[in-house]
Amino acid sequence: CLVGSEMCKETEPIYISDKCKQCGLCFPVCPEDAIPVNKDGNREDFNFDYCKGCGVCAKVCPFNAIEMKNEGE
């Protein structure tokens, strides 16, 4: 979906912290730097101001700690 030159997201990631093992595979692949990392090197919940909903993070997560849901669900 495009609005002008901006891509609008149709899906968004859901971070399931109980499943996350802090392996660090998700945040380097995010093209929008929408996965913050704290001072201890651990990832935090998504910054939805930057996330475009591409789903790359969910695809690389070996622990299924990121699920994609349709916008508005």
Short mmCIF file of N, CA and C in Angstrom, two decimals:
data_model
loop_
_atom_site.label_atom_id
_atom_site.label_comp_id
_atom_site.label_asym_id
_atom_site.label_seq_id
_atom_site.Cartn_x
_atom_site.Cartn_y
_atom_site.Cartn_z
N CYS A 1 0.84 -1.17 0.00
CA CYS A 1 0.00 0.00 0.00
C CYS A 1 0.89 1.24 0.00
N LEU A 2 0.62 2.18 -0.86
CA LEU A 2 1.37 3.44 -0.91
C LEU A 2 0.42 4.61 -0.73
N VAL A 3 0.85 5.58 0.06
CA VAL A 3 0.15 6.85 0.21
C VAL A 3 1.16 7.92 -0.17
N GLY A 4 0.98 8.51 -1.34
CA GLY A 4 2.01 9.42 -1.85
C GLY A 4 3.27 8.62 -2.09
N SER A 5 4.37 9.02 -1.48
CA SER A 5 5.61 8.26 -1.60
C SER A 5 5.88 7.42 -0.36
N GLU A 6 4.95 7.46 0.59
CA GLU A 6 5.12 6.72 1.83
C GLU A 6 4.40 5.38 1.76
N MET A 7 5.03 4.35 2.27
CA MET A 7 4.41 3.04 2.34
C MET A 7 3.57 2.97 3.62
N CYS A 8 2.32 2.57 3.50
CA CYS A 8 1.52 2.39 4.71
C CYS A 8 1.53 0.91 5.05
N LYS A 9 1.58 0.63 6.34
CA LYS A 9 1.69 -0.77 6.73
C LYS A 9 0.33 -1.42 6.83
N GLU A 10 0.28 -2.63 6.35
CA GLU A 10 -0.94 -3.42 6.44
C GLU A 10 -0.82 -4.46 7.54
N THR A 11 0.40 -4.73 7.97
CA THR A 11 0.64 -5.65 9.08
C THR A 11 1.56 -4.97 10.08
N GLU A 12 1.54 -5.47 11.30
CA GLU A 12 2.48 -4.97 12.30
C GLU A 12 2.97 -6.13 13.16
N PRO A 13 4.19 -6.00 13.66
CA PRO A 13 4.75 -7.07 14.46
C PRO A 13 4.27 -7.03 15.90
N ILE A 14 4.13 -8.19 16.48
CA ILE A 14 3.81 -8.34 17.89
C ILE A 14 5.01 -9.02 18.55
N TYR A 15 5.59 -8.36 19.53
CA TYR A 15 6.75 -8.89 20.25
C TYR A 15 6.26 -9.72 21.43
N ILE A 16 6.65 -10.99 21.46
CA ILE A 16 6.26 -11.91 22.54
C ILE A 16 7.49 -12.12 23.41
N SER A 17 7.59 -11.29 24.44
CA SER A 17 8.82 -11.26 25.26
C SER A 17 9.10 -12.59 25.96
N ASP A 18 8.07 -13.36 26.28
CA ASP A 18 8.27 -14.65 26.94
C ASP A 18 9.01 -15.65 26.05
N LYS A 19 8.86 -15.50 24.73
CA LYS A 19 9.53 -16.41 23.79
C LYS A 19 10.92 -15.91 23.38
N CYS A 20 11.17 -14.62 23.58
CA CYS A 20 12.42 -14.02 23.12
C CYS A 20 13.60 -14.49 23.97
N LYS A 21 14.66 -14.92 23.31
CA LYS A 21 15.88 -15.39 23.99
C LYS A 21 17.01 -14.36 23.87
N GLN A 22 16.69 -13.16 23.36
CA GLN A 22 17.67 -12.10 23.20
C GLN A 22 18.87 -12.54 22.36
N CYS A 23 18.59 -13.26 21.29
CA CYS A 23 19.66 -13.77 20.42
C CYS A 23 20.27 -12.67 19.55
N GLY A 24 19.52 -11.58 19.35
CA GLY A 24 20.05 -10.46 18.60
C GLY A 24 19.97 -10.57 17.10
N LEU A 25 19.20 -11.51 16.58
CA LEU A 25 19.10 -11.66 15.13
C LEU A 25 18.12 -10.68 14.49
N CYS A 26 17.16 -10.19 15.25
CA CYS A 26 16.10 -9.37 14.65
C CYS A 26 16.50 -7.92 14.41
N PHE A 27 17.12 -7.27 15.37
CA PHE A 27 17.32 -5.83 15.21
C PHE A 27 18.29 -5.43 14.12
N PRO A 28 19.33 -6.22 13.80
CA PRO A 28 20.19 -5.79 12.69
C PRO A 28 19.54 -5.88 11.31
N VAL A 29 18.49 -6.71 11.17
CA VAL A 29 17.87 -6.86 9.85
C VAL A 29 16.74 -5.87 9.62
N CYS A 30 16.34 -5.15 10.64
CA CYS A 30 15.25 -4.19 10.48
C CYS A 30 15.72 -3.01 9.64
N PRO A 31 15.10 -2.80 8.46
CA PRO A 31 15.55 -1.72 7.58
C PRO A 31 15.21 -0.33 8.11
N GLU A 32 14.34 -0.25 9.12
CA GLU A 32 13.91 1.05 9.65
C GLU A 32 14.46 1.32 11.05
N ASP A 33 15.32 0.44 11.57
CA ASP A 33 15.83 0.58 12.95
C ASP A 33 14.69 0.76 13.95
N ALA A 34 13.65 -0.03 13.79
CA ALA A 34 12.45 0.09 14.62
C ALA A 34 12.47 -0.83 15.84
N ILE A 35 13.59 -1.55 16.05
CA ILE A 35 13.70 -2.43 17.20
C ILE A 35 14.76 -1.85 18.13
N PRO A 36 14.34 -1.17 19.19
CA PRO A 36 15.32 -0.56 20.09
C PRO A 36 16.07 -1.60 20.91
N VAL A 37 17.29 -1.26 21.22
CA VAL A 37 18.15 -2.10 22.05
C VAL A 37 18.56 -1.25 23.25
N ASN A 38 18.41 -1.80 24.45
CA ASN A 38 18.74 -1.02 25.65
C ASN A 38 20.24 -1.05 25.93
N LYS A 39 20.65 -0.38 26.99
CA LYS A 39 22.08 -0.26 27.30
C LYS A 39 22.72 -1.60 27.66
N ASP A 40 21.91 -2.58 28.02
CA ASP A 40 22.42 -3.92 28.32
C ASP A 40 22.52 -4.80 27.08
N GLY A 41 22.13 -4.25 25.92
CA GLY A 41 22.19 -5.00 24.67
C GLY A 41 20.97 -5.85 24.40
N ASN A 42 19.92 -5.69 25.20
CA ASN A 42 18.69 -6.46 25.01
C ASN A 42 17.68 -5.67 24.20
N ARG A 43 16.99 -6.36 23.33
CA ARG A 43 15.96 -5.71 22.51
C ARG A 43 14.76 -5.38 23.36
N GLU A 44 14.04 -4.36 22.94
CA GLU A 44 12.82 -3.95 23.61
C GLU A 44 11.67 -4.01 22.61
N ASP A 45 10.50 -3.56 23.01
CA ASP A 45 9.35 -3.61 22.10
C ASP A 45 9.58 -2.68 20.91
N PHE A 46 8.79 -2.84 19.87
CA PHE A 46 8.96 -2.10 18.62
C PHE A 46 8.69 -0.62 18.78
N ASN A 47 9.39 0.17 17.99
CA ASN A 47 9.08 1.59 17.87
C ASN A 47 8.17 1.70 16.65
N PHE A 48 6.87 1.80 16.90
CA PHE A 48 5.89 1.78 15.81
C PHE A 48 5.87 3.08 15.02
N ASP A 49 6.56 4.10 15.51
CA ASP A 49 6.71 5.33 14.71
C ASP A 49 7.59 5.08 13.49
N TYR A 50 8.48 4.07 13.57
CA TYR A 50 9.40 3.77 12.47
C TYR A 50 9.06 2.48 11.73
N CYS A 51 8.44 1.52 12.41
CA CYS A 51 8.15 0.21 11.81
C CYS A 51 7.21 0.37 10.62
N LYS A 52 7.57 -0.29 9.50
CA LYS A 52 6.76 -0.27 8.29
C LYS A 52 5.98 -1.57 8.10
N GLY A 53 6.17 -2.54 9.01
CA GLY A 53 5.42 -3.79 8.93
C GLY A 53 5.90 -4.76 7.87
N CYS A 54 7.18 -4.70 7.52
CA CYS A 54 7.69 -5.55 6.43
C CYS A 54 7.79 -7.03 6.82
N GLY A 55 7.97 -7.33 8.12
CA GLY A 55 8.01 -8.72 8.59
C GLY A 55 9.35 -9.41 8.51
N VAL A 56 10.40 -8.71 8.13
CA VAL A 56 11.72 -9.34 8.05
C VAL A 56 12.15 -9.85 9.42
N CYS A 57 11.86 -9.09 10.46
CA CYS A 57 12.24 -9.49 11.82
C CYS A 57 11.59 -10.82 12.21
N ALA A 58 10.31 -10.97 11.88
CA ALA A 58 9.59 -12.21 12.21
C ALA A 58 10.16 -13.41 11.45
N LYS A 59 10.60 -13.17 10.23
CA LYS A 59 11.15 -14.26 9.42
C LYS A 59 12.47 -14.77 9.96
N VAL A 60 13.29 -13.89 10.58
CA VAL A 60 14.60 -14.34 11.06
C VAL A 60 14.57 -14.86 12.49
N CYS A 61 13.47 -14.64 13.21
CA CYS A 61 13.41 -15.05 14.61
C CYS A 61 13.27 -16.57 14.73
N PRO A 62 14.28 -17.25 15.30
CA PRO A 62 14.21 -18.71 15.42
C PRO A 62 13.31 -19.19 16.57
N PHE A 63 12.84 -18.25 17.40
CA PHE A 63 12.05 -18.64 18.57
C PHE A 63 10.58 -18.24 18.45
N ASN A 64 10.18 -17.73 17.27
CA ASN A 64 8.80 -17.29 17.04
C ASN A 64 8.35 -16.26 18.07
N ALA A 65 9.26 -15.37 18.44
CA ALA A 65 8.96 -14.33 19.42
C ALA A 65 8.37 -13.08 18.76
N ILE A 66 8.25 -13.11 17.43
CA ILE A 66 7.65 -12.00 16.69
C ILE A 66 6.60 -12.59 15.76
N GLU A 67 5.39 -12.15 15.92
CA GLU A 67 4.30 -12.57 15.04
C GLU A 67 3.77 -11.35 14.30
N MET A 68 3.39 -11.52 13.07
CA MET A 68 2.82 -10.44 12.30
C MET A 68 1.30 -10.54 12.35
N LYS A 69 0.64 -9.42 12.62
CA LYS A 69 -0.83 -9.41 12.61
C LYS A 69 -1.29 -8.33 11.66
N ASN A 70 -2.48 -8.49 11.13
CA ASN A 70 -3.06 -7.49 10.24
C ASN A 70 -3.37 -6.23 11.02
N GLU A 71 -3.09 -5.11 10.43
CA GLU A 71 -3.37 -3.81 11.06
C GLU A 71 -4.83 -3.72 11.45
N GLY A 72 -5.09 -3.30 12.68
CA GLY A 72 -6.46 -3.14 13.15
C GLY A 72 -7.06 -4.35 13.83
N GLU A 73 -6.33 -5.45 13.87
CA GLU A 73 -6.87 -6.64 14.56
C GLU A 73 -6.68 -6.54 16.05
#
